[in-house]
Amino acid sequence: MITNLEHVAIASFNPHRLANCYIQHLNFTLQLDTGKTVYIRSPNGVILEFVFADTQPPAPLIRDAGLRHIAFTVDDFELTYEELKAAGALFAEEPVHLPGMRLFFFQDPKGNFLHLVERDVPLT
């Protein structure tokens, strides 16, 4: 089952600039920069991921949606996937296997994307 909240993603047309604002003004530190995605960590360990945005929504108001996904680590990737599948979860795609990690995305009942990930080396 779920063992931890891993990170929260924020889409931006310039993720490096946005991440830098958090680093410079909010006491975050750089965790990982892949060139396309930037991970930063708060002093208490919360990780934010900044990714490239595909579209520009209207200027949001304070209560408008803006969260892109919430990522959770799991203790048993295959079992968790199968349990969610049996429960009728709506998956965005089949599980993805990348060097050092496995992941999949699915939607909660309100359509928010959730991301389950298993990494060989945790970000934390």
Backbone as a chain_set.jsonl record, in Angstrom:
{"seq": "MITNLEHVAIASFNPHRLANCYIQHLNFTLQLDTGKTVYIRSPNGVILEFVFADTQPPAPLIRDAGLRHIAFTVDDFELTYEELKAAGALFAEEPVHLPGMRLFFFQDPKGNFLHLVERDVPLT", "coords": {"N": [[0.837, -1.193, 0.0], [0.236, 2.382, -0.005], [3.051, 4.247, 1.018], [4.111, 6.763, 1.398], [3.951, 10.293, 0.68], [5.291, 11.461, -2.214], [5.932, 13.641, -4.125], [4.732, 16.836, -5.422], [3.446, 18.094, -8.425], [3.925, 20.933, -10.541], [2.909, 22.706, -13.313], [4.542, 24.704, -15.75], [5.461, 27.283, -18.076], [8.065, 27.937, -17.96], [9.758, 26.073, -16.213], [12.259, 26.004, -14.904], [12.796, 28.647, -14.164], [10.622, 29.133, -12.45], [11.1, 27.204, -10.443], [13.502, 28.217, -9.515], [12.629, 30.58, -8.289], [11.361, 29.564, -6.015], [13.569, 28.428, -4.808], [15.191, 30.671, -4.37], [13.532, 32.404, -2.874], [11.942, 30.989, -1.076], [13.327, 29.2, 0.43], [13.826, 26.623, -0.58], [15.722, 23.818, -1.829], [17.733, 22.677, -4.569], [16.998, 19.525, -5.817], [17.005, 17.689, -7.998], [17.747, 18.075, -11.399], [16.651, 17.373, -14.466], [16.9, 18.528, -16.877], [14.581, 18.752, -18.303], [12.743, 18.525, -16.309], [12.439, 19.787, -13.027], [13.255, 19.12, -9.739], [12.643, 20.17, -6.475], [13.353, 20.697, -2.976], [11.769, 21.295, 0.111], [12.652, 22.741, 3.339], [11.618, 20.937, 5.243], [11.428, 18.607, 3.846], [9.452, 18.286, 1.859], [8.785, 17.708, -1.516], [8.735, 19.386, -4.596], [7.855, 19.209, -8.003], [8.692, 20.644, -11.039], [7.388, 21.031, -14.181], [7.264, 21.249, -17.802], [4.68, 23.229, -19.168], [1.903, 22.537, -21.308], [-0.208, 24.058, -22.248], [-1.703, 27.335, -21.885], [-3.651, 28.263, -19.367], [-6.454, 30.431, -18.49], [-5.718, 33.317, -16.425], [-5.417, 32.207, -13.193], [-7.685, 32.309, -10.387], [-7.589, 32.54, -6.808], [-8.919, 30.228, -5.868], [-9.062, 28.545, -8.022], [-8.422, 25.527, -9.889], [-5.201, 23.977, -9.864], [-3.35, 22.106, -9.222], [-1.35, 19.502, -10.458], [-0.576, 16.763, -10.254], [-0.482, 14.325, -7.619], [2.007, 12.542, -6.102], [2.698, 9.281, -4.951], [4.667, 7.021, -3.081], [5.07, 3.465, -3.128], [4.85, 0.278, -1.42], [4.628, -2.144, -2.661], [4.645, -2.427, -5.858], [3.411, -3.902, -8.053], [1.26, -5.253, -6.761], [-0.219, -3.085, -5.722], [-0.95, -1.78, -8.097], [-2.579, -3.797, -9.277], [-4.602, -4.019, -7.33], [-5.781, -1.461, -7.458], [-6.637, -1.53, -10.112], [-8.514, -3.643, -9.989], [-10.351, -2.363, -8.412], [-11.47, -0.602, -10.145], [-10.136, 1.69, -10.988], [-9.397, 4.521, -13.041], [-7.058, 4.49, -15.376], [-4.404, 6.428, -16.769], [-2.589, 5.409, -18.496], [-0.802, 2.372, -19.282], [1.346, 0.813, -16.8], [4.58, 2.308, -16.585], [7.896, 1.521, -17.263], [10.947, 2.642, -16.449], [14.491, 3.394, -16.548], [15.616, 2.724, -13.379], [13.161, 3.22, -12.164], [9.603, 2.642, -11.749], [6.304, 3.432, -12.774], [2.904, 4.711, -12.695], [-0.027, 6.481, -13.76], [-3.181, 7.544, -12.571], [-6.666, 8.467, -12.205], [-8.365, 10.247, -9.621], [-11.652, 10.158, -8.054], [-12.609, 12.72, -8.673], [-11.311, 13.41, -10.939], [-8.716, 14.293, -10.678], [-5.263, 13.837, -11.232], [-3.311, 11.178, -10.045], [-0.243, 9.71, -9.05], [1.606, 6.878, -8.919], [4.63, 5.591, -7.795], [7.621, 3.715, -7.933], [10.878, 3.692, -6.995], [14.317, 2.858, -7.619], [16.252, 4.25, -6.23], [15.204, 6.354, -3.846], [13.832, 9.713, -4.055], [13.905, 10.993, -1.711]], "CA": [[0.0, 0.0, 0.0], [0.961, 3.658, -0.036], [3.967, 4.419, 2.142], [4.595, 8.13, 1.563], [3.694, 11.282, -0.362], [6.621, 11.715, -2.756], [6.087, 15.001, -4.622], [3.597, 17.505, -6.052], [3.92, 18.694, -9.678], [3.378, 22.215, -10.967], [3.265, 22.946, -14.717], [4.955, 26.075, -16.018], [6.144, 27.437, -19.351], [9.493, 28.03, -17.654], [9.887, 25.412, -14.915], [13.515, 26.341, -14.24], [12.625, 29.97, -13.553], [9.704, 28.996, -11.324], [11.819, 26.487, -9.391], [14.486, 29.16, -8.977], [11.933, 31.49, -7.366], [11.172, 28.828, -4.762], [14.895, 28.27, -4.216], [15.694, 31.969, -3.925], [12.661, 33.14, -1.965], [11.173, 30.153, -0.149], [14.248, 28.314, 1.141], [13.915, 25.278, -1.155], [17.018, 23.488, -2.41], [17.662, 21.849, -5.761], [17.126, 18.089, -5.579], [17.368, 17.025, -9.248], [17.383, 18.792, -12.619], [16.85, 16.463, -15.589], [16.919, 19.318, -18.1], [13.17, 18.972, -18.641], [11.998, 18.539, -15.058], [13.233, 20.243, -11.897], [12.746, 18.726, -8.425], [13.205, 20.953, -5.377], [12.958, 20.181, -1.665], [11.598, 22.265, 1.189], [13.453, 22.383, 4.502], [11.074, 19.777, 5.964], [11.451, 17.422, 2.994], [8.432, 18.264, 0.81], [9.398, 17.86, -2.837], [7.922, 19.898, -5.693], [8.378, 18.939, -9.348], [8.27, 21.64, -12.015], [7.394, 20.445, -15.519], [6.848, 22.161, -18.857], [3.242, 23.301, -19.444], [1.511, 22.416, -22.715], [-1.179, 25.098, -22.585], [-1.807, 28.456, -20.958], [-5.021, 28.514, -18.935], [-6.668, 31.819, -18.077], [-5.098, 33.635, -15.134], [-6.236, 31.59, -12.144], [-8.021, 32.974, -9.136], [-7.022, 31.797, -5.686], [-9.579, 28.945, -5.648], [-9.068, 27.753, -9.249], [-7.59, 24.327, -9.88], [-3.845, 24.193, -10.324], [-2.549, 20.944, -8.894], [-1.24, 18.64, -11.635], [-0.699, 15.404, -9.725], [0.122, 14.021, -6.33], [2.729, 11.282, -6.266], [2.859, 8.453, -3.765], [5.507, 5.835, -3.2], [4.356, 2.25, -2.734], [5.74, -0.786, -0.949], [4.501, -3.27, -3.588], [4.161, -1.795, -7.087], [2.493, -4.777, -8.798], [0.057, -5.482, -5.964], [-0.991, -1.847, -5.669], [-1.551, -1.595, -9.42], [-3.653, -4.773, -9.447], [-5.701, -3.658, -6.43], [-6.463, -0.297, -8.031], [-7.3, -2.005, -11.331], [-9.696, -4.393, -9.565], [-11.301, -1.411, -7.83], [-12.04, 0.207, -11.212], [-9.425, 2.953, -11.196], [-9.243, 4.973, -14.423], [-5.627, 4.703, -15.609], [-4.045, 7.261, -17.907], [-1.794, 4.559, -19.379], [-0.27, 1.182, -18.615], [2.556, 1.15, -16.041], [5.771, 2.663, -17.349], [9.138, 1.047, -16.657], [12.077, 3.459, -16.879], [15.679, 3.044, -15.766], [15.589, 3.13, -11.988], [11.837, 3.487, -11.617], [8.358, 2.2, -12.386], [5.259, 4.385, -12.401], [1.672, 4.819, -13.451], [-0.933, 7.56, -13.409], [-4.603, 7.259, -12.606], [-7.459, 9.602, -11.756], [-9.228, 10.085, -8.463], [-13.047, 10.326, -8.463], [-12.856, 14.076, -9.167], [-10.544, 13.627, -12.159], [-7.336, 14.715, -10.397], [-4.302, 12.789, -11.514], [-2.439, 10.657, -9.004], [0.923, 9.074, -9.658], [2.263, 5.935, -8.024], [5.989, 5.409, -8.291], [8.594, 2.908, -7.196], [12.218, 4.068, -7.48], [15.447, 2.127, -7.063], [16.832, 5.187, -5.261], [14.182, 7.376, -3.583], [14.221, 11.116, -4.091], [14.072, 11.448, -0.315]], "C": [[0.875, 1.247, 0.0], [1.808, 3.803, 1.212], [4.358, 5.872, 2.384], [4.044, 9.004, 0.444], [5.052, 11.678, -0.899], [6.807, 13.15, -3.232], [4.782, 15.518, -5.194], [4.135, 18.225, -7.28], [3.177, 19.99, -9.984], [3.851, 22.456, -12.398], [3.532, 24.432, -14.94], [5.591, 26.125, -17.402], [7.648, 27.583, -19.164], [9.726, 27.41, -16.274], [11.175, 25.755, -14.178], [13.404, 27.687, -13.527], [11.721, 29.872, -12.324], [10.376, 28.272, -10.156], [12.835, 27.406, -8.723], [13.858, 30.158, -8.01], [11.729, 30.829, -6.011], [12.512, 28.662, -4.031], [15.363, 29.592, -3.607], [14.849, 32.589, -2.812], [11.958, 32.302, -0.905], [12.019, 29.076, 0.529], [14.216, 26.858, 0.673], [15.334, 25.068, -1.671], [16.806, 22.597, -3.633], [17.894, 20.388, -5.387], [17.641, 17.387, -6.834], [16.888, 17.873, -10.414], [17.696, 17.87, -13.789], [17.023, 17.201, -16.903], [15.51, 19.648, -18.559], [12.309, 19.121, -17.399], [12.945, 18.952, -13.941], [12.526, 19.807, -10.611], [13.441, 19.593, -7.379], [12.623, 20.448, -4.059], [12.842, 21.338, -0.667], [12.452, 21.852, 2.381], [12.924, 21.162, 5.267], [10.897, 18.559, 5.072], [10.386, 17.336, 1.927], [9.104, 18.539, -0.53], [8.358, 18.372, -3.826], [8.64, 19.581, -6.995], [7.833, 20.013, -10.275], [8.467, 21.061, -13.406], [6.96, 21.492, -16.529], [5.345, 22.072, -19.089], [3.003, 23.184, -20.94], [0.595, 23.544, -23.158], [-1.161, 26.186, -21.532], [-3.266, 28.654, -20.577], [-5.208, 29.992, -18.624], [-6.008, 32.062, -16.717], [-5.974, 33.089, -14.008], [-6.528, 32.528, -10.992], [-7.566, 32.065, -8.003], [-7.655, 30.421, -5.486], [-9.67, 28.096, -6.923], [-8.136, 26.547, -9.127], [-6.191, 24.644, -10.395], [-2.926, 23.019, -10.045], [-2.53, 19.993, -10.076], [-1.274, 17.165, -11.274], [-0.07, 15.315, -8.347], [0.751, 12.653, -6.474], [2.916, 10.583, -4.927], [3.845, 7.335, -4.067], [4.704, 4.649, -2.691], [5.344, 1.199, -2.253], [5.673, -2.025, -1.831], [3.827, -2.759, -4.86], [3.102, -2.637, -7.785], [1.177, -4.976, -8.053], [-0.821, -4.241, -5.923], [-1.676, -1.578, -6.995], [-2.748, -2.529, -9.598], [-4.851, -4.459, -8.552], [-6.482, -2.471, -6.961], [-7.233, -0.682, -9.293], [-8.588, -2.748, -10.981], [-10.77, -3.475, -8.985], [-11.908, -0.486, -8.874], [-11.367, 1.541, -11.439], [-9.301, 3.247, -12.69], [-7.778, 5.333, -14.641], [-5.405, 5.56, -16.849], [-3.288, 6.447, -18.948], [-1.396, 3.318, -18.595], [0.951, 1.603, -17.782], [3.761, 1.355, -16.959], [6.992, 2.188, -16.569], [10.283, 1.839, -17.267], [13.31, 3.037, -16.087], [15.56, 3.597, -14.341], [14.231, 3.395, -11.39], [10.719, 2.85, -12.422], [7.271, 3.143, -11.899], [3.997, 4.167, -13.207], [0.842, 5.97, -12.906], [-2.363, 7.051, -13.471], [-5.339, 8.471, -12.062], [-8.252, 9.258, -10.51], [-10.677, 10.315, -8.915], [-13.396, 11.713, -8.996], [-12.057, 14.401, -10.425], [-9.142, 14.14, -11.936], [-6.392, 13.548, -10.641], [-3.459, 12.459, -10.291], [-1.389, 9.794, -9.68], [1.515, 8.144, -8.61], [3.605, 5.567, -8.626], [6.79, 4.533, -7.333], [9.948, 3.215, -7.803], [13.275, 3.164, -6.842], [16.137, 2.954, -5.976], [15.803, 6.287, -5.034], [14.717, 8.785, -3.724], [14.503, 11.624, -2.682], [15.324, 10.912, 0.307]], "O": [[2.103, 1.162, 0.004], [1.354, 3.524, 2.322], [4.881, 6.198, 3.45], [3.708, 8.5, -0.627], [5.891, 12.176, -0.149], [7.741, 13.821, -2.795], [3.843, 14.756, -5.425], [5.164, 18.896, -7.201], [1.981, 20.126, -9.726], [5.05, 22.417, -12.672], [2.845, 25.295, -14.394], [6.185, 25.147, -17.857], [8.417, 27.377, -20.103], [9.875, 28.127, -15.285], [11.185, 25.793, -12.948], [13.876, 27.833, -12.4], [12.016, 30.458, -11.282], [10.234, 28.687, -9.006], [13.004, 27.372, -7.504], [14.483, 30.541, -7.021], [11.907, 31.467, -4.973], [12.579, 28.745, -2.805], [15.864, 29.632, -2.483], [15.388, 33.228, -1.908], [11.433, 32.849, 0.065], [11.48, 28.148, 1.133], [14.542, 25.955, 1.444], [16.06, 26.031, -1.92], [15.824, 21.86, -3.716], [18.873, 20.059, -4.718], [18.582, 16.595, -6.769], [15.749, 18.339, -10.417], [18.863, 17.608, -14.081], [17.267, 16.578, -17.936], [15.274, 20.707, -19.141], [11.265, 19.772, -17.435], [14.1, 18.53, -13.903], [11.344, 20.092, -10.419], [14.663, 19.735, -7.387], [11.547, 19.851, -4.028], [13.691, 22.227, -0.612], [12.93, 20.719, 2.427], [13.706, 20.431, 5.874], [10.284, 17.576, 5.488], [10.4, 16.388, 1.142], [9.889, 19.477, -0.665], [7.241, 17.859, -3.889], [9.864, 19.669, -7.085], [6.628, 20.263, -10.29], [9.569, 20.65, -13.77], [6.36, 22.503, -16.165], [4.793, 20.977, -19.196], [3.797, 23.669, -21.745], [0.62, 23.942, -24.322], [-0.665, 25.985, -20.423], [-4.046, 29.162, -21.383], [-4.229, 30.729, -18.505], [-5.771, 31.123, -15.956], [-7.139, 33.466, -13.886], [-5.738, 33.414, -10.664], [-7.194, 30.917, -8.248], [-6.988, 29.52, -4.978], [-10.293, 27.035, -6.907], [-7.182, 26.563, -8.349], [-6.028, 25.494, -11.27], [-1.825, 22.955, -10.592], [-3.581, 19.7, -10.647], [-1.953, 16.39, -11.947], [0.768, 16.136, -7.972], [0.099, 11.708, -6.918], [3.244, 11.204, -3.916], [3.857, 6.776, -5.163], [3.765, 4.814, -1.912], [6.519, 1.217, -2.62], [6.562, -2.874, -1.766], [2.602, -2.669, -4.933], [2.013, -2.144, -8.079], [0.103, -4.879, -8.646], [-2.039, -4.337, -6.074], [-2.845, -1.193, -7.027], [-3.816, -2.09, -10.025], [-5.996, -4.618, -8.977], [-7.712, -2.47, -6.922], [-8.349, -0.212, -9.513], [-9.629, -2.517, -11.595], [-11.96, -3.779, -9.06], [-12.768, 0.331, -8.545], [-11.968, 2.44, -12.027], [-9.123, 2.337, -13.5], [-7.308, 6.359, -14.151], [-6.118, 5.436, -17.845], [-3.337, 6.753, -20.139], [-1.629, 3.23, -17.39], [1.53, 2.657, -18.044], [3.929, 0.666, -17.965], [7.104, 2.424, -15.366], [10.559, 1.722, -18.461], [13.179, 2.383, -15.052], [15.42, 4.804, -14.145], [14.14, 3.761, -10.218], [10.866, 2.56, -13.609], [7.302, 3.601, -10.757], [4.011, 3.527, -14.259], [0.987, 6.376, -11.753], [-2.708, 6.23, -14.321], [-4.724, 9.391, -11.524], [-8.746, 8.142, -10.353], [-10.894, 10.645, -10.081], [-14.391, 11.861, -9.706], [-12.111, 15.524, -10.926], [-8.429, 14.404, -12.904], [-6.695, 12.407, -10.292], [-2.963, 13.347, -9.598], [-1.622, 9.224, -10.746], [1.885, 8.589, -7.524], [3.706, 5.27, -9.816], [6.651, 4.606, -6.112], [10.149, 3.019, -9.002], [13.15, 2.759, -5.687], [16.55, 2.427, -4.942], [15.55, 7.081, -5.94], [15.909, 9.029, -3.538], [15.258, 12.579, -2.497], [15.609, 11.199, 1.469]]}, "num_chains": 1, "name": "protein.A"}
